[in-house]
Coordinates of C-alpha atoms in Angstrom, one line a residue:
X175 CA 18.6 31.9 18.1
X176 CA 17.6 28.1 17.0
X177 CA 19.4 25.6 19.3
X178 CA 19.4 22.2 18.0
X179 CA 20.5 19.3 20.2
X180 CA 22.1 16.8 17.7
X181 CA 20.5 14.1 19.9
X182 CA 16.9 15.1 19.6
X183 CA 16.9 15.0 15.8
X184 CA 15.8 11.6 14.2
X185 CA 18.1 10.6 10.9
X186 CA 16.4 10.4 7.5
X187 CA 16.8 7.7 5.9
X188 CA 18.0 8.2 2.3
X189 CA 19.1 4.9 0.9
X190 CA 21.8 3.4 0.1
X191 CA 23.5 3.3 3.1
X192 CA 23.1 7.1 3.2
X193 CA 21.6 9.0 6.0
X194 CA 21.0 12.8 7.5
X195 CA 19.8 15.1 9.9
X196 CA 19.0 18.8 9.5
X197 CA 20.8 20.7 12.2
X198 CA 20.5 24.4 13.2
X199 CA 19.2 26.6 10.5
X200 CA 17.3 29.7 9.4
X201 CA 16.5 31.5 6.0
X202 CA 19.4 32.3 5.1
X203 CA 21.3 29.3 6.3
X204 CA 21.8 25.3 7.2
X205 CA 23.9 23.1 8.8
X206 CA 23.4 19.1 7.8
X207 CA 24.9 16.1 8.9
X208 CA 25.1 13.2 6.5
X209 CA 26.2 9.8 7.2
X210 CA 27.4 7.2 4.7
X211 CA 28.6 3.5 4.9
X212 CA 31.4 2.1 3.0
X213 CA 29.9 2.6 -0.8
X214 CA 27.3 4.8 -0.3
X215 CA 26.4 7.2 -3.1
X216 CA 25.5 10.9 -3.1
X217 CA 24.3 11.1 -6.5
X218 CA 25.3 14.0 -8.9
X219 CA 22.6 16.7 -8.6
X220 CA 23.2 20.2 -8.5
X221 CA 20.8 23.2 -6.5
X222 CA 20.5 26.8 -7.1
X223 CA 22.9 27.1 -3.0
X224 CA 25.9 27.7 -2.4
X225 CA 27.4 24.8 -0.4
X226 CA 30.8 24.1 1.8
X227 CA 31.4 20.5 3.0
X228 CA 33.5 19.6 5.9
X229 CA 34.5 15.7 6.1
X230 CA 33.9 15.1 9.5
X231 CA 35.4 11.6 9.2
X232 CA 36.1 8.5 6.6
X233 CA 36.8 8.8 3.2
X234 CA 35.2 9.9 -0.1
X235 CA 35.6 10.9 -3.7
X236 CA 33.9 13.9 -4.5
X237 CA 33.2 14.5 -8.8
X238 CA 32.6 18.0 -9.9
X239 CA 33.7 19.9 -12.6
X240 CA 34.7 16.8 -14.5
X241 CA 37.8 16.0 -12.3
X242 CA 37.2 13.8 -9.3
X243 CA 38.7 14.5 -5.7
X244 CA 39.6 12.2 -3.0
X245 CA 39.4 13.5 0.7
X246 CA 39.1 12.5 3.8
X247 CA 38.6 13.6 7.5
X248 CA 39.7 17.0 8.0
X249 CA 39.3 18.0 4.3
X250 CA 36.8 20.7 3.0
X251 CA 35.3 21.5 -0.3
X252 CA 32.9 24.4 -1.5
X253 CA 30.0 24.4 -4.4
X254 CA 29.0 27.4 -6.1
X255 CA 25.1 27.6 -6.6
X256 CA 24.0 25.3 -9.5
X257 CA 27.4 23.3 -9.9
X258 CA 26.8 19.5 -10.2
X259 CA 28.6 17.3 -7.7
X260 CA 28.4 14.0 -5.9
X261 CA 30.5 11.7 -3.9
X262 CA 31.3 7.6 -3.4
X263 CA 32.4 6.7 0.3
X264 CA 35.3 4.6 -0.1
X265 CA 35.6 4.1 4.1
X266 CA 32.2 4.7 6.3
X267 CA 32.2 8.9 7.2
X268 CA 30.1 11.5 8.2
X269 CA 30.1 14.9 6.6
X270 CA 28.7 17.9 7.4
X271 CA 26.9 20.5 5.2
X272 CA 26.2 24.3 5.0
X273 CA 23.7 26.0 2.6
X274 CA 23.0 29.1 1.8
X275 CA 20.1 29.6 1.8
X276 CA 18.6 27.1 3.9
X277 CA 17.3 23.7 2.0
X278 CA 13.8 24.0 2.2
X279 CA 13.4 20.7 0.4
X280 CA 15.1 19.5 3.4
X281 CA 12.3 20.3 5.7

């Protein structure tokens, strides 16, 4: 079992207002929590894992598929391996991620 204490885990900074931590994970499997502030940008990028995101709080626009999608806290969307997405915050939010496998780009 990997127990991760959210508060012993220092956030990476990625730029941009944008921010993360890599939470419980094994091989087959991670959990991430990103922060943004108002106007930060996940760039579109795709990755050969599946993905589900669960907006923990705020509001964004996710683009995939060429159609874009506004959600906020509460909402939940899911990435098939290799499909390109990215997101705008349009009101500071966390979100959190789950791969499958695990991102071992991450580590």
């Amino acid at each position: 079992m990997n127990v991760v204490k959210n508060a012993d885990i220092a956030w990476t900074d990625l730029g941009g207002g944008v921010r993360r931590k890599v939470l419980a994970h094994t091989k087959d499997g991670m959990v991430v929590e990103v922060n943004f502030e108002t106007g930060g940008v996940g760039a579109a990028h795709s990755h050969p894992h599946v993905q589900c995101t669960y907006v923990q709080s705020g509001e964004f626009v996710f683009s995939g598929g060429g159609r874009d999608y506004p959600v906020k806290a509460g909402d939940t969307l899911a990435f098939e391996r290799n499909e390109t997405h990215g997101c705008v915050c349009k009101a500071a939010g966390t979100v959190i991620d789950i791969f499958s496998p695990m991102r071992e780009d991450f580590l």
